[in-house]
Amino acid sequence: MHKLWEALKVVLIVAVIAGGAFWGLNHVLHPSSTTTSTTQTASSKKTAKTAHKKRLKLVAVGDSLTEGIGDEKEGGYVGQIKQTLTNKQHLTVTTTNAGKSGDRSDQILARVNKSTTLQHQIAAADVLTVTVGGNDLLQTLEGSITSNNTAKNNSTVAKAQTTYAAKLTKLFNRLRQLNPNASLFVFSIYNPIYVNFPNVTAITDYVQQWNEQTQTTLDHYQKAYFMSINTVMSHGQYKTAAEIAKLKQASNSTSLTNLTNATQINAAVAAESKDNNLISNNDNFHPNKRGYHVFTSKLYQTMMAHPAWLLKK
């Protein structure tokens, strides 16, 4: 009987120790209702401090990619992002589309400076979006692409890139002068003839250089985000390395040096008759509806990754 009682005492001691250990562990993993309540209260206060806006003003400035050429029905990415933010964030969205086909960076700035209405809209915006650079580069390529002298072409593009950087700085400075606080989202450009001429590496390289310049310039500004859609838009439905290799094998090595203007280049693209499923067949240059979905998806993802525009001050 004595041995039995000693055994029971050992069991009781072990149980008490185990119970205490369990209580301690449970307290760590699952704080008491008082702690939970305090945490919930603090969380509620934090949520209250970072409450979301119910209304959003988005102003888009730029070239034809902002205007939405190629997707007139939905209005390109500007129309699509409005619908996306309405559906996914339950916002009342007001958009201003200040895109104009053919505009270079300096021409976009000139339009901003000319229109007091646009200036007021930019000043009141929560979000600013920009498409810029494509026409600056196109103007340069139309002048240099006809030369067989690679060194000369490279020098021409490098010089134009320096000029472009200065123009871009003036544009971004003006936008920031009008609105220092709005989140600024800027798209890259892409190579619209890549699928037809994947072996013309010079154009691919120039597009990449141009994008790097845009990003480098943009990096000097606060709450400013660069969005690259270059690879996706340029490659279209050709996504894997194997598909790209096959595409290159099936394409000729046309240098395009015998083509003197955009019209002839477009004719050459049409003659190749390889469709990029993200680019409109009407001009083989601008995105189609699916292509603008790429823009919209990239913009939405970047906006949600940097949501200062969504939070009430």
C-alpha positions as a printed NumPy array, in Angstrom:
array([[  0.   ,   0.   ,   0.   ],
       [  2.869,   2.324,   0.854],
       [  4.526,   1.591,  -2.486],
       [  1.248,   2.234,  -4.28 ],
       [  0.87 ,   5.592,  -2.533],
       [  4.432,   6.558,  -3.49 ],
       [  3.705,   5.64 ,  -7.068],
       [  0.533,   7.753,  -7.062],
       [  2.504,  10.725,  -5.693],
       [  4.998,  10.409,  -8.542],
       [  2.162,  10.3  , -11.048],
       [  0.528,  13.38 ,  -9.45 ],
       [  3.806,  15.324,  -9.468],
       [  4.406,  14.472, -13.132],
       [  0.832,  15.474, -13.945],
       [  1.205,  18.82 , -12.175],
       [  4.505,  19.519, -13.949],
       [  3.081,  18.483, -17.282],
       [ -0.015,  20.585, -16.668],
       [  2.12 ,  23.618, -15.823],
       [  4.243,  23.115, -18.922],
       [  1.122,  22.755, -21.052],
       [ -0.379,  25.933, -19.551],
       [  2.834,  27.852, -20.223],
       [  3.085,  26.6  , -23.779],
       [ -0.598,  27.234, -24.402],
       [ -0.236,  30.753, -22.979],
       [  2.588,  31.469, -25.398],
       [  0.83 ,  30.014, -28.422],
       [ -2.66 ,  31.194, -27.496],
       [ -2.564,  34.351, -25.315],
       [ -5.359,  34.883, -22.862],
       [ -8.621,  36.515, -23.821],
       [ -7.356,  39.763, -22.254],
       [ -4.269,  39.724, -24.465],
       [ -6.347,  38.77 , -27.503],
       [ -8.762,  41.564, -26.791],
       [ -5.894,  44.041, -26.441],
       [ -4.35 ,  42.809, -29.67 ],
       [ -7.656,  43.053, -31.486],
       [ -8.163,  46.568, -30.155],
       [ -4.698,  47.601, -31.305],
       [ -5.338,  45.959, -34.655],
       [ -8.628,  47.791, -34.981],
       [ -6.913,  51.085, -34.218],
       [ -4.257,  50.306, -36.829],
       [ -6.921,  49.436, -39.406],
       [ -8.729,  52.658, -38.609],
       [ -5.524,  54.603, -39.153],
       [ -4.954,  52.949, -42.54 ],
       [ -8.525,  52.936, -43.803],
       [ -8.909,  52.669, -47.539],
       [-10.218,  55.4  , -49.767],
       [-13.57 ,  54.915, -51.426],
       [-12.855,  57.248, -54.339],
       [ -9.832,  57.369, -56.601],
       [ -8.652,  59.83 , -59.233],
       [ -6.309,  58.407, -61.856],
       [ -4.732,  60.578, -64.545],
       [ -2.938,  58.91 , -67.455],
       [ -0.573,  60.918, -69.635],
       [  1.43 ,  59.677, -72.574],
       [  1.313,  58.513, -76.148],
       [ -0.862,  56.103, -78.139],
       [ -0.392,  53.351, -75.548],
       [ -2.216,  55.544, -73.047],
       [ -4.76 ,  56.688, -75.621],
       [ -5.609,  53.011, -76.154],
       [ -4.999,  52.677, -79.894],
       [ -5.777,  49.064, -80.814],
       [ -8.459,  48.617, -78.146],
       [-10.971,  51.359, -78.782],
       [-13.806,  49.35 , -77.248],
       [-12.382,  49.167, -73.714],
       [-10.13 ,  52.211, -73.936],
       [ -6.879,  50.298, -73.507],
       [ -5.305,  49.937, -70.082],
       [ -6.922,  53.146, -68.769],
       [-10.423,  51.817, -69.31 ],
       [ -9.446,  48.361, -68.119],
       [ -7.758,  49.499, -64.881],
       [-10.813,  51.546, -64.008],
       [-12.97 ,  48.44 , -64.276],
       [-10.437,  46.329, -62.377],
       [-10.203,  48.759, -59.452],
       [-13.975,  49.098, -59.359],
       [-14.503,  45.337, -59.253],
       [-11.612,  44.273, -57.038],
       [-11.194,  47.234, -54.681],
       [-14.803,  48.483, -54.745],
       [-13.652,  51.994, -55.541],
       [-15.436,  54.788, -57.328],
       [-12.802,  55.568, -59.949],
       [-12.491,  58.719, -62.019],
       [-10.015,  58.539, -64.906],
       [ -8.547,  61.171, -67.207],
       [ -6.997,  59.848, -70.398],
       [ -4.447,  62.389, -71.639],
       [ -2.769,  60.121, -74.151],
       [ -2.129,  61.227, -77.726],
       [ -0.897,  59.025, -80.531],
       [  2.529,  59.914, -81.882],
       [  3.652,  62.062, -78.968],
       [  7.285,  62.074, -77.924],
       [  8.336,  62.912, -74.366],
       [  8.739,  66.627, -75.133],
       [  5.331,  66.756, -76.829],
       [  3.643,  65.153, -73.813],
       [  5.218,  67.832, -71.634],
       [  4.1  ,  70.569, -74.037],
       [  0.49 ,  69.378, -73.805],
       [  0.649,  69.374, -70.016],
       [  2.05 ,  72.899, -69.993],
       [ -0.535,  74.129, -72.471],
       [ -3.647,  72.835, -70.684],
       [ -4.568,  74.377, -67.33 ],
       [ -7.421,  71.875, -67.115],
       [ -4.988,  68.968, -67.381],
       [ -2.699,  70.613, -64.839],
       [ -5.559,  70.823, -62.329],
       [ -6.454,  67.183, -63.001],
       [ -2.861,  66.078, -62.44 ],
       [ -2.652,  68.132, -59.237],
       [ -5.771,  66.439, -57.859],
       [ -4.787,  62.874, -58.832],
       [ -4.135,  60.007, -56.44 ],
       [ -2.414,  58.023, -59.191],
       [ -0.468,  59.129, -62.27 ],
       [  0.384,  56.703, -65.07 ],
       [  2.712,  57.343, -67.998],
       [  3.57 ,  55.686, -71.297],
       [  6.529,  57.386, -72.907],
       [  9.627,  56.742, -75.003],
       [  8.368,  54.675, -77.914],
       [  8.046,  57.578, -80.305],
       [ 11.35 ,  59.095, -79.171],
       [ 13.088,  55.831, -80.064],
       [ 11.101,  55.331, -83.263],
       [ 12.147,  58.766, -84.503],
       [ 15.777,  57.811, -83.829],
       [ 15.52 ,  54.399, -85.513],
       [ 13.904,  55.821, -88.633],
       [ 16.995,  57.946, -89.009],
       [ 19.612,  55.289, -88.226],
       [ 18.149,  51.957, -89.256],
       [ 18.927,  52.605, -92.924],
       [ 22.665,  52.499, -92.258],
       [ 24.77 ,  49.342, -92.482],
       [ 27.31 ,  50.976, -90.178],
       [ 26.645,  49.419, -86.773],
       [ 29.049,  51.71 , -84.952],
       [ 27.372,  54.744, -86.467],
       [ 23.923,  53.422, -85.548],
       [ 25.013,  52.775, -81.979],
       [ 26.458,  56.258, -81.695],
       [ 23.273,  57.817, -83.078],
       [ 21.093,  55.936, -80.606],
       [ 23.399,  56.714, -77.665],
       [ 23.295,  60.418, -78.461],
       [ 19.514,  60.348, -78.821],
       [ 19.255,  58.473, -75.516],
       [ 21.071,  61.275, -73.709],
       [ 18.671,  63.805, -75.222],
       [ 15.727,  61.577, -74.263],
       [ 16.92 ,  61.401, -70.639],
       [ 16.989,  65.207, -70.417],
       [ 13.473,  65.482, -71.886],
       [ 12.178,  62.753, -69.585],
       [ 13.594,  64.526, -66.546],
       [ 11.745,  67.697, -67.523],
       [  8.498,  65.742, -67.904],
       [  8.809,  63.974, -64.547],
       [  9.873,  67.198, -62.836],
       [  6.762,  68.909, -64.129],
       [  4.479,  66.096, -62.995],
       [  6.065,  66.178, -59.551],
       [  5.827,  69.965, -59.428],
       [  2.098,  69.727, -60.087],
       [  1.599,  66.785, -57.735],
       [  4.37 ,  65.78 , -55.278],
       [  2.302,  63.096, -53.549],
       [  0.559,  60.963, -56.174],
       [  1.961,  57.504, -56.845],
       [  3.62 ,  57.534, -60.271],
       [  3.579,  54.392, -62.439],
       [  5.555,  54.338, -65.701],
       [  5.439,  51.601, -68.348],
       [  8.361,  50.325, -70.381],
       [  8.274,  50.155, -74.157],
       [  8.547,  46.919, -76.173],
       [  9.688,  45.663, -79.578],
       [  6.555,  45.254, -81.728],
       [  8.389,  43.558, -84.619],
       [ 10.3  ,  40.988, -82.562],
       [  8.11 ,  38.038, -83.575],
       [  8.667,  38.809, -87.261],
       [ 12.338,  39.741, -86.967],
       [ 13.748,  37.996, -83.862],
       [ 17.214,  37.895, -85.414],
       [ 17.436,  41.673, -85.75 ],
       [ 19.11 ,  41.991, -82.385],
       [ 19.966,  45.679, -82.734],
       [ 16.362,  46.797, -82.273],
       [ 15.93 ,  44.499, -79.269],
       [ 19.1  ,  45.959, -77.759],
       [ 18.004,  49.553, -78.4  ],
       [ 14.621,  48.938, -76.794],
       [ 16.352,  47.488, -73.732],
       [ 18.732,  50.47 , -73.522],
       [ 15.794,  52.869, -73.788],
       [ 13.937,  51.093, -70.999],
       [ 16.998,  51.141, -68.774],
       [ 17.268,  54.885, -69.328],
       [ 13.622,  55.406, -68.38 ],
       [ 14.044,  53.349, -65.221],
       [ 17.296,  55.104, -64.271],
       [ 15.65 ,  58.495, -64.668],
       [ 12.562,  57.428, -62.733],
       [ 14.657,  56.133, -59.836],
       [ 15.393,  59.728, -58.81 ],
       [ 11.774,  60.273, -57.759],
       [  9.847,  59.198, -54.673],
       [  6.78 ,  56.947, -54.946],
       [  7.641,  56.278, -58.583],
       [  7.55 ,  52.761, -60.049],
       [  8.81 ,  51.347, -63.34 ],
       [  6.781,  48.548, -64.909],
       [  8.458,  46.363, -67.521],
       [  6.162,  44.704, -70.05 ],
       [  8.916,  44.434, -72.662],
       [  9.529,  40.681, -72.751],
       [  5.885,  39.65 , -72.485],
       [  4.68 ,  42.075, -75.163],
       [  7.627,  41.52 , -77.509],
       [  7.482,  37.722, -77.404],
       [  3.697,  37.32 , -77.445],
       [  2.688,  33.672, -77.512],
       [  6.319,  32.532, -77.782],
       [  7.084,  32.086, -74.103],
       [  9.651,  29.337, -73.606],
       [ 13.297,  29.23 , -74.636],
       [ 12.497,  26.37 , -77.003],
       [  9.707,  28.346, -78.661],
       [ 11.967,  31.387, -79.075],
       [ 14.749,  29.243, -80.563],
       [ 12.295,  27.713, -83.035],
       [ 10.987,  31.163, -83.932],
       [ 14.519,  32.389, -84.68 ],
       [ 15.289,  29.341, -86.788],
       [ 12.165,  29.92 , -88.883],
       [ 12.979,  33.605, -89.446],
       [ 15.369,  35.138, -91.916],
       [ 18.228,  37.454, -91.055],
       [ 16.763,  40.567, -92.653],
       [ 18.763,  43.556, -91.507],
       [ 15.997,  46.05 , -92.338],
       [ 18.72 ,  48.385, -93.591],
       [ 16.987,  48.668, -96.963],
       [ 13.842,  50.052, -95.319],
       [ 13.68 ,  53.826, -95.062],
       [ 10.524,  54.565, -93.062],
       [  7.866,  53.119, -90.748],
       [  5.497,  52.384, -93.65 ],
       [  8.041,  50.116, -95.32 ],
       [  8.858,  48.454, -92.018],
       [  5.164,  47.752, -91.425],
       [  4.896,  46.296, -94.923],
       [  7.849,  44.025, -94.212],
       [  6.253,  42.882, -90.961],
       [  2.993,  42.115, -92.772],
       [  4.896,  40.146, -95.423],
       [  6.424,  37.942, -92.751],
       [  2.866,  37.127, -91.634],
       [  3.789,  35.913, -88.16 ],
       [  1.237,  37.168, -85.662],
       [  2.085,  38.277, -82.164],
       [ -1.139,  37.437, -80.337],
       [ -0.768,  40.503, -78.093],
       [ -0.415,  43.01 , -80.935],
       [ -3.14 ,  44.344, -83.229],
       [ -3.161,  43.047, -86.796],
       [ -4.406,  46.438, -87.937],
       [ -1.001,  48.087, -87.64 ],
       [  1.361,  45.406, -86.26 ],
       [  2.464,  47.893, -83.637],
       [ -0.096,  48.665, -80.933],
       [ -1.472,  46.164, -78.424],
       [ -4.802,  44.512, -79.036],
       [ -7.334,  43.952, -76.268],
       [ -5.343,  40.993, -74.933],
       [ -2.144,  43.036, -75.074],
       [ -3.669,  45.842, -73.041],
       [ -4.713,  43.226, -70.488],
       [ -0.967,  42.646, -69.973],
       [ -0.558,  46.373, -69.275],
       [ -3.536,  46.381, -66.922],
       [ -2.43 ,  43.296, -65.004],
       [  1.076,  44.687, -64.551],
       [ -0.279,  48.047, -63.423],
       [ -2.714,  46.506, -60.941],
       [ -0.072,  44.19 , -59.454],
       [  2.373,  47.08 , -59.056],
       [ -0.266,  49.347, -57.552],
       [ -1.206,  46.717, -54.989],
       [  2.463,  46.12 , -54.158],
       [  2.822,  49.849, -53.442],
       [ -0.594,  50.803, -52.023],
       [  0.085,  54.274, -50.589],
       [ -2.385,  55.655, -53.156],
       [ -5.153,  53.532, -51.628],
       [ -4.733,  54.609, -48.007],
       [ -6.448,  57.566, -46.429],
       [ -4.038,  60.139, -45.085]])
